[in-house]
Amino acid sequence: EKGGHEYFMLKEIEEQPEALANTLRGHFDNGRIILDEQRLSDQDLRDVDKVFVIACGSAYHSGLVAKYAIEHWTRLPVEVELASEFRYRDPVLDRDTLVVAVSQSGETADTLEAVRHAREQKARVLAVCNTNGAQIPRESDAVLYTHAGPEIGVASTKAFLAQIAANYLVGLALAQARGTKYPDEVAREFAELEAMPAAVQKVLSTVDQVKALGRQIADSKAVLFLGRHVGFPVALEGALKLKELAYMHAEGFAAGELKHGPIALIEEGLPVVVVMPSPKGRAVLHAKLVSNISEIQARGARTIVIAEEGDETVRPFADELVEIPAVPTLLQPLVSTVPLQVLAAEIARSRGYDVDKPRNLAKSVTVE
Ligand code: M6R
């Protein structure tokens, strides 16, 4: 059942190209982005003046990734919030607010209560969900299903990648309705998304390298993760995977925050995973990260760098270099997350832990 793997999580990591392809399939037809259970009119989408993404855990990170794309494509303000915070706040919402509730299970208690809280204030709710007919989609105005297939491992992998893709479809649907993107631009963005399953397939060729690396650093006290722009939520996701699977202290930081505190944590031999932006994308982001890496390396950190293939400038600063395929900047999380998933799983396995069933955790958190 585990497809010859020691644990389901690795099988699910390898199913990611398919999960992405299935999530995108059928959502672009006749030159238009199409959502699934759509009980919102085009006019409703045009009227949206603010977006909230509410979710927990990895689903929350998928929202943080999508914020960059949705704001860029739609020019709408996007706030991403933990459902457990949102539901107890007094958020400013009205009927022109679109609340995107992201949940693999569709049953997460905090996310469900956040949906109810939003609906009481007349906000429109769109669920991004991996489970047909679950409670969250049932209580929402529209649904976009991620077709990642059932996820057995408690740690989210293929559902996470599918959530990013689905959130991007929501962004494109809004851009299309609002006219902030021309139809040919929407078509081009969709085509770029459609190229991602092949890119993810390619990044899977790093699995053995990353596993070997995981075994080497399995005894570390802690691991830090750094990223900028869309690489920042990827760093958060990498740290969450490591905490939940390997029971290790792990933290993700925005690289720009280093000097505001975290750099004090750097000591001899501390593994620091850095998610590098593409050198061909925003050059300034790339240059800033190269300088961050040189600073932490100078203080003794063991630098593990996830960088685009052919990125030569970063090589001198990388104690270990994991190469990922070149993809558009906004889509990079779909490839850069994969090595971080493998790293966490393999560290957990070498520490003797059950990768699919980490202690104290449940697959679906239906109580607070
Ligand atoms: O089913 P949901 O997507 O609502 O679950 C949200 C979180 O509980 C979930 O992503 C959790 O953080 C995972 N164990 C992370 O790997």
Short mmCIF file of C-alpha atoms and ligand atoms in Angstrom, two decimals:
data_model
loop_
_atom_site.label_atom_id
_atom_site.label_comp_id
_atom_site.label_asym_id
_atom_site.label_seq_id
_atom_site.Cartn_x
_atom_site.Cartn_y
_atom_site.Cartn_z
CA GLU A 1 0.00 0.00 0.00
CA LYS A 2 2.84 2.35 0.74
CA GLY A 3 4.03 1.83 -2.82
CA GLY A 4 7.19 0.07 -1.63
CA HIS A 5 8.04 2.93 0.73
CA GLU A 6 8.83 2.67 4.40
CA TYR A 7 6.23 5.31 5.16
CA PHE A 8 3.17 6.80 3.47
CA MET A 9 4.51 10.29 3.61
CA LEU A 10 7.18 9.51 1.04
CA LYS A 11 4.58 7.94 -1.23
CA GLU A 12 2.46 11.07 -0.84
CA ILE A 13 5.44 13.30 -1.54
CA GLU A 14 5.95 11.38 -4.78
CA GLU A 15 2.28 11.73 -5.68
CA GLN A 16 2.56 15.51 -5.73
CA PRO A 17 2.86 15.95 -9.50
CA GLU A 18 -0.37 14.01 -9.91
CA ALA A 19 -2.08 15.87 -7.06
CA LEU A 20 -1.27 19.17 -8.76
CA ALA A 21 -2.36 18.01 -12.20
CA ASN A 22 -5.65 16.70 -10.80
CA THR A 23 -6.29 19.92 -8.91
CA LEU A 24 -5.82 22.03 -12.03
CA ARG A 25 -7.71 19.77 -14.41
CA GLY A 26 -10.93 21.19 -15.81
CA HIS A 27 -10.46 24.62 -14.30
CA PHE A 28 -9.67 26.42 -17.52
CA ASP A 29 -12.16 26.13 -20.30
CA ASN A 30 -13.11 28.40 -23.16
CA GLY A 31 -10.49 30.86 -22.08
CA ARG A 32 -11.88 31.15 -18.55
CA ILE A 33 -10.99 30.00 -15.05
CA ILE A 34 -13.80 27.92 -13.60
CA LEU A 35 -14.42 27.15 -9.93
CA ASP A 36 -16.33 24.04 -8.73
CA GLU A 37 -19.48 24.57 -6.69
CA GLN A 38 -20.01 28.18 -7.56
CA ARG A 39 -22.86 29.90 -5.79
CA LEU A 40 -21.27 33.31 -6.30
CA SER A 41 -22.07 35.29 -9.42
CA ASP A 42 -19.50 37.06 -11.56
CA GLN A 43 -20.90 40.26 -10.14
CA ASP A 44 -20.26 39.01 -6.58
CA LEU A 45 -16.65 38.33 -7.53
CA ARG A 46 -16.36 41.75 -9.17
CA ASP A 47 -17.65 43.41 -6.03
CA VAL A 48 -15.04 41.83 -3.78
CA ASP A 49 -12.94 44.56 -2.22
CA LYS A 50 -10.93 42.57 0.33
CA VAL A 51 -9.83 38.98 0.77
CA PHE A 52 -9.17 37.07 3.98
CA VAL A 53 -7.60 33.64 3.91
CA ILE A 54 -8.32 31.70 7.09
CA ALA A 55 -6.81 28.33 7.93
CA CYS A 56 -4.61 26.41 10.37
CA GLY A 57 -1.19 24.79 10.16
CA SER A 58 0.04 23.98 6.68
CA ALA A 59 -3.20 25.24 5.12
CA TYR A 60 -2.40 28.61 6.71
CA HIS A 61 1.02 28.54 5.08
CA SER A 62 -0.62 27.87 1.70
CA GLY A 63 -2.57 31.09 2.26
CA LEU A 64 0.59 33.02 3.13
CA VAL A 65 2.11 31.85 -0.16
CA ALA A 66 -1.00 32.81 -2.13
CA LYS A 67 -1.16 36.31 -0.68
CA TYR A 68 1.79 37.34 -2.87
CA ALA A 69 0.10 36.11 -6.04
CA ILE A 70 -3.45 37.24 -5.28
CA GLU A 71 -2.39 40.77 -4.39
CA HIS A 72 -0.18 40.97 -7.45
CA TRP A 73 -2.82 39.69 -9.84
CA THR A 74 -5.93 41.34 -8.42
CA ARG A 75 -4.69 44.47 -6.61
CA LEU A 76 -6.99 43.48 -3.75
CA PRO A 77 -5.74 43.58 -0.17
CA VAL A 78 -5.29 40.05 1.16
CA GLU A 79 -5.02 39.20 4.84
CA VAL A 80 -4.04 35.71 5.89
CA GLU A 81 -5.06 34.69 9.33
CA LEU A 82 -4.96 31.74 11.66
CA ALA A 83 -8.55 30.58 12.04
CA SER A 84 -8.09 30.24 15.80
CA GLU A 85 -7.28 33.96 16.03
CA PHE A 86 -9.76 35.19 13.45
CA ARG A 87 -12.73 33.53 15.12
CA TYR A 88 -12.16 35.35 18.40
CA ARG A 89 -11.44 38.74 16.85
CA ASP A 90 -13.81 41.34 15.58
CA PRO A 91 -12.57 41.40 11.98
CA VAL A 92 -13.84 44.11 9.65
CA LEU A 93 -15.97 42.25 7.10
CA ASP A 94 -19.01 42.87 4.97
CA ARG A 95 -20.73 41.37 1.95
CA ASP A 96 -17.94 42.49 -0.34
CA THR A 97 -15.33 40.59 1.64
CA LEU A 98 -14.29 37.23 0.25
CA VAL A 99 -13.19 34.79 2.92
CA VAL A 100 -11.21 31.85 1.57
CA ALA A 101 -11.30 29.00 4.08
CA VAL A 102 -8.56 26.48 3.32
CA SER A 103 -8.76 23.03 4.85
CA GLN A 104 -7.61 19.61 3.70
CA SER A 105 -10.08 17.76 5.92
CA GLY A 106 -12.85 20.33 5.76
CA GLU A 107 -13.58 19.50 9.39
CA THR A 108 -11.05 21.57 11.35
CA ALA A 109 -12.97 23.05 14.29
CA ASP A 110 -11.31 26.47 14.31
CA THR A 111 -11.63 26.93 10.55
CA LEU A 112 -15.30 25.91 10.64
CA GLU A 113 -16.03 28.38 13.46
CA ALA A 114 -14.12 31.08 11.57
CA VAL A 115 -16.35 30.41 8.53
CA ARG A 116 -19.46 30.79 10.69
CA HIS A 117 -18.07 33.96 12.24
CA ALA A 118 -17.46 35.41 8.75
CA ARG A 119 -20.90 34.44 7.46
CA GLU A 120 -22.62 36.05 10.42
CA GLN A 121 -21.15 39.29 9.14
CA LYS A 122 -22.41 38.57 5.61
CA ALA A 123 -18.98 37.92 4.11
CA ARG A 124 -18.90 35.50 1.17
CA VAL A 125 -17.07 32.31 1.92
CA LEU A 126 -15.20 30.17 -0.57
CA ALA A 127 -13.86 26.86 0.72
CA VAL A 128 -10.69 25.26 -0.63
CA CYS A 129 -11.03 21.68 0.51
CA ASN A 130 -9.69 18.21 -0.21
CA THR A 131 -12.67 16.27 1.14
CA ASN A 132 -15.92 16.01 -0.73
CA GLY A 133 -18.97 17.05 1.21
CA ALA A 134 -17.11 17.94 4.41
CA GLN A 135 -18.64 20.45 6.82
CA ILE A 136 -16.63 23.51 5.76
CA PRO A 137 -17.60 23.28 2.06
CA ARG A 138 -21.18 22.54 3.09
CA GLU A 139 -21.37 25.82 4.97
CA SER A 140 -19.65 27.89 2.27
CA ASP A 141 -20.97 29.89 -0.72
CA ALA A 142 -18.54 28.34 -3.15
CA VAL A 143 -16.06 25.49 -3.17
CA LEU A 144 -12.88 24.71 -4.98
CA TYR A 145 -11.82 21.13 -4.41
CA THR A 146 -8.18 20.17 -4.28
CA HIS A 147 -7.95 16.75 -5.86
CA ALA A 148 -4.89 15.56 -3.96
CA GLY A 149 -6.56 12.27 -3.08
CA PRO A 150 -6.69 10.98 0.50
CA GLU A 151 -3.71 11.96 2.60
CA ILE A 152 -2.78 9.31 5.18
CA GLY A 153 0.35 10.83 6.68
CA VAL A 154 -0.52 13.26 9.46
CA ALA A 155 1.95 15.72 7.99
CA SER A 156 0.42 17.48 5.03
CA THR A 157 2.37 17.20 1.76
CA LYS A 158 0.40 16.72 -1.43
CA ALA A 159 -2.63 18.50 0.02
CA PHE A 160 -0.42 21.50 0.79
CA LEU A 161 0.85 21.78 -2.78
CA ALA A 162 -2.68 21.33 -4.09
CA GLN A 163 -3.91 24.09 -1.74
CA ILE A 164 -1.36 26.51 -3.17
CA ALA A 165 -2.52 25.68 -6.70
CA ALA A 166 -6.19 26.05 -5.74
CA ASN A 167 -5.58 29.35 -3.97
CA TYR A 168 -3.89 30.56 -7.14
CA LEU A 169 -6.95 29.57 -9.16
CA VAL A 170 -9.05 31.68 -6.80
CA GLY A 171 -6.67 34.58 -7.44
CA LEU A 172 -6.95 34.14 -11.19
CA ALA A 173 -10.74 33.86 -11.02
CA LEU A 174 -10.82 37.18 -9.13
CA ALA A 175 -8.38 38.81 -11.58
CA GLN A 176 -10.54 37.60 -14.46
CA ALA A 177 -13.77 38.92 -12.91
CA ARG A 178 -12.20 42.26 -11.99
CA GLY A 179 -10.38 42.66 -15.27
CA THR A 180 -7.03 43.26 -13.58
CA LYS A 181 -5.59 40.69 -15.96
CA TYR A 182 -6.35 40.37 -19.64
CA PRO A 183 -7.73 37.01 -20.77
CA ASP A 184 -4.46 36.11 -22.49
CA GLU A 185 -2.57 36.86 -19.26
CA VAL A 186 -4.90 34.61 -17.29
CA ALA A 187 -4.36 31.90 -19.91
CA ARG A 188 -0.60 32.32 -19.62
CA GLU A 189 -0.64 32.10 -15.81
CA PHE A 190 -2.77 28.97 -16.03
CA ALA A 191 -0.36 27.44 -18.56
CA GLU A 192 2.51 28.14 -16.16
CA LEU A 193 0.61 26.37 -13.40
CA GLU A 194 0.01 23.45 -15.73
CA ALA A 195 3.76 23.12 -16.24
CA MET A 196 4.30 22.63 -12.52
CA PRO A 197 3.60 18.89 -12.20
CA ALA A 198 6.61 18.27 -14.49
CA ALA A 199 8.76 20.66 -12.43
CA VAL A 200 7.75 18.88 -9.21
CA GLN A 201 8.55 15.55 -10.85
CA LYS A 202 12.00 16.90 -11.59
CA VAL A 203 12.62 18.06 -8.02
CA LEU A 204 11.84 14.53 -6.83
CA SER A 205 15.19 13.51 -8.27
CA THR A 206 16.76 15.21 -5.21
CA VAL A 207 15.08 12.78 -2.78
CA ASP A 208 18.16 10.58 -2.23
CA GLN A 209 20.47 13.55 -1.80
CA VAL A 210 18.12 15.16 0.74
CA LYS A 211 17.63 11.90 2.63
CA ALA A 212 21.39 11.52 2.99
CA LEU A 213 21.57 15.09 4.25
CA GLY A 214 18.75 14.38 6.71
CA ARG A 215 20.71 11.48 8.16
CA GLN A 216 23.77 13.70 8.57
CA ILE A 217 21.97 16.37 10.56
CA ALA A 218 19.54 14.13 12.46
CA ASP A 219 21.35 14.71 15.75
CA SER A 220 21.24 18.48 15.61
CA LYS A 221 19.59 20.33 18.48
CA ALA A 222 17.72 22.66 16.18
CA VAL A 223 17.33 23.68 12.55
CA LEU A 224 16.52 27.16 11.30
CA PHE A 225 14.82 27.98 7.99
CA LEU A 226 15.15 31.28 6.16
CA GLY A 227 13.32 32.70 3.18
CA ARG A 228 12.10 35.94 1.67
CA HIS A 229 8.98 36.82 -0.30
CA VAL A 230 7.20 33.55 -1.21
CA GLY A 231 10.19 31.72 0.25
CA PHE A 232 9.25 32.97 3.73
CA PRO A 233 6.10 30.85 4.12
CA VAL A 234 8.06 27.94 2.63
CA ALA A 235 10.54 28.39 5.50
CA LEU A 236 7.63 28.32 7.97
CA GLU A 237 6.30 25.14 6.37
CA GLY A 238 9.74 23.47 6.46
CA ALA A 239 10.02 24.27 10.16
CA LEU A 240 6.51 23.00 10.91
CA LYS A 241 7.25 19.69 9.17
CA LEU A 242 10.40 19.23 11.22
CA LYS A 243 8.68 20.06 14.52
CA GLU A 244 5.76 17.74 13.99
CA LEU A 245 7.72 14.79 12.60
CA ALA A 246 11.16 14.92 14.19
CA TYR A 247 10.19 16.65 17.47
CA MET A 248 13.05 19.02 16.91
CA HIS A 249 13.23 22.69 17.60
CA ALA A 250 12.76 24.34 14.25
CA GLU A 251 11.90 27.89 13.30
CA GLY A 252 11.22 29.65 10.06
CA PHE A 253 12.22 33.28 9.66
CA ALA A 254 11.88 36.02 7.12
CA ALA A 255 15.53 36.50 6.16
CA GLY A 256 15.16 40.27 6.56
CA GLU A 257 14.48 39.73 10.26
CA LEU A 258 17.85 38.09 10.93
CA LYS A 259 19.45 41.22 12.33
CA HIS A 260 16.38 41.90 14.46
CA GLY A 261 17.09 38.94 16.69
CA PRO A 262 17.42 35.49 15.13
CA ILE A 263 21.05 35.92 14.08
CA ALA A 264 21.93 35.64 17.78
CA LEU A 265 20.91 31.97 17.57
CA ILE A 266 23.58 31.13 15.00
CA GLU A 267 26.36 29.00 16.40
CA GLU A 268 28.99 26.61 15.13
CA GLY A 269 27.47 23.75 13.17
CA LEU A 270 23.80 24.86 13.44
CA PRO A 271 22.03 23.74 10.26
CA VAL A 272 20.28 26.64 8.53
CA VAL A 273 18.15 25.87 5.51
CA VAL A 274 17.89 28.79 3.11
CA VAL A 275 15.28 29.01 0.36
CA MET A 276 16.85 31.05 -2.43
CA PRO A 277 14.72 33.03 -4.87
CA SER A 278 15.49 32.70 -8.54
CA PRO A 279 18.47 34.80 -9.68
CA LYS A 280 16.48 35.61 -12.82
CA GLY A 281 13.42 36.81 -10.91
CA ARG A 282 13.73 39.72 -8.51
CA ALA A 283 17.49 40.28 -8.53
CA VAL A 284 17.35 42.39 -5.39
CA LEU A 285 15.77 39.57 -3.38
CA HIS A 286 18.43 37.17 -4.56
CA ALA A 287 21.28 39.53 -3.70
CA LYS A 288 19.89 40.14 -0.22
CA LEU A 289 19.71 36.44 0.49
CA VAL A 290 23.23 35.81 -0.75
CA SER A 291 24.39 38.42 1.74
CA ASN A 292 22.30 36.83 4.52
CA ILE A 293 23.84 33.43 3.82
CA SER A 294 27.38 34.79 3.87
CA GLU A 295 26.63 36.38 7.26
CA ILE A 296 25.35 33.22 8.85
CA GLN A 297 28.09 31.11 7.30
CA ALA A 298 30.71 33.50 8.69
CA ARG A 299 29.22 32.81 12.15
CA GLY A 300 29.68 29.08 11.76
CA ALA A 301 26.25 27.93 10.54
CA ARG A 302 26.06 24.87 8.34
CA THR A 303 24.26 26.27 5.32
CA ILE A 304 21.84 24.09 3.39
CA VAL A 305 20.76 26.02 0.35
CA ILE A 306 17.75 25.28 -1.83
CA ALA A 307 18.50 27.13 -5.05
CA GLU A 308 17.61 27.20 -8.70
CA GLU A 309 19.76 25.01 -10.92
CA GLY A 310 22.61 26.98 -12.43
CA ASP A 311 22.59 29.57 -9.64
CA GLU A 312 26.37 29.89 -9.39
CA THR A 313 26.53 32.98 -7.16
CA VAL A 314 25.21 31.04 -4.20
CA ARG A 315 27.51 28.03 -4.53
CA PRO A 316 30.45 29.44 -2.48
CA PHE A 317 28.12 29.98 0.48
CA ALA A 318 26.39 26.61 0.41
CA ASP A 319 27.76 23.79 2.53
CA GLU A 320 25.09 21.69 0.88
CA LEU A 321 23.31 22.73 -2.28
CA VAL A 322 19.96 21.26 -3.32
CA GLU A 323 19.04 22.27 -6.84
CA ILE A 324 15.47 22.90 -7.89
CA PRO A 325 14.20 23.60 -11.41
CA ALA A 326 13.80 27.15 -12.67
CA VAL A 327 10.15 28.20 -12.47
CA PRO A 328 8.36 31.57 -12.27
CA THR A 329 8.96 33.33 -8.93
CA LEU A 330 5.39 33.04 -7.66
CA LEU A 331 5.33 29.32 -8.37
CA GLN A 332 8.63 28.48 -6.73
CA PRO A 333 7.02 27.28 -3.45
CA LEU A 334 5.58 24.34 -5.37
CA VAL A 335 9.10 23.05 -5.95
CA SER A 336 11.09 24.47 -3.03
CA THR A 337 8.79 22.89 -0.42
CA VAL A 338 9.47 19.36 -1.65
CA PRO A 339 13.05 18.96 -0.36
CA LEU A 340 11.95 20.35 3.02
CA GLN A 341 9.26 17.66 3.29
CA VAL A 342 11.79 14.94 2.50
CA LEU A 343 14.30 16.39 4.95
CA ALA A 344 11.81 16.35 7.85
CA ALA A 345 10.59 12.83 7.07
CA GLU A 346 14.08 11.40 6.86
CA ILE A 347 15.31 13.11 10.03
CA ALA A 348 12.25 11.69 11.83
CA ARG A 349 12.91 8.22 10.44
CA SER A 350 16.55 8.25 11.44
CA ARG A 351 15.60 9.35 14.94
CA GLY A 352 13.37 6.29 15.08
CA TYR A 353 9.99 8.02 14.98
CA ASP A 354 6.78 7.01 13.23
CA VAL A 355 6.76 9.35 10.25
CA ASP A 356 3.10 8.85 9.41
CA LYS A 357 1.78 9.11 12.97
CA PRO A 358 3.72 11.66 14.96
CA ARG A 359 3.03 11.75 18.69
CA ASN A 360 0.24 13.92 20.09
CA LEU A 361 -1.17 14.83 16.66
CA ALA A 362 -4.35 13.88 14.82
CA LYS A 363 -4.94 14.09 11.09
CA SER A 364 -8.01 16.14 11.53
CA VAL A 365 -8.32 18.53 14.47
CA THR A 366 -12.03 18.57 15.20
CA VAL A 367 -11.65 19.87 18.75
CA GLU A 368 -9.95 23.09 19.75
O1 M6R B 1 -7.47 19.66 7.56
P1 M6R B 1 -6.85 21.01 7.63
O2 M6R B 1 -6.19 21.42 6.37
O3 M6R B 1 -7.83 22.06 8.10
O4 M6R B 1 -5.73 20.89 8.74
C1 M6R B 1 -5.00 22.01 9.16
C2 M6R B 1 -3.82 21.61 10.01
O5 M6R B 1 -4.24 20.87 11.13
C3 M6R B 1 -2.80 20.77 9.22
O6 M6R B 1 -2.34 21.42 8.09
C4 M6R B 1 -1.59 20.43 10.12
O7 M6R B 1 -0.88 21.60 10.43
C5 M6R B 1 -0.69 19.40 9.44
N1 M6R B 1 -0.42 18.33 10.36
C6 M6R B 1 0.62 19.98 9.00
O8 M6R B 1 1.45 19.05 8.41
#
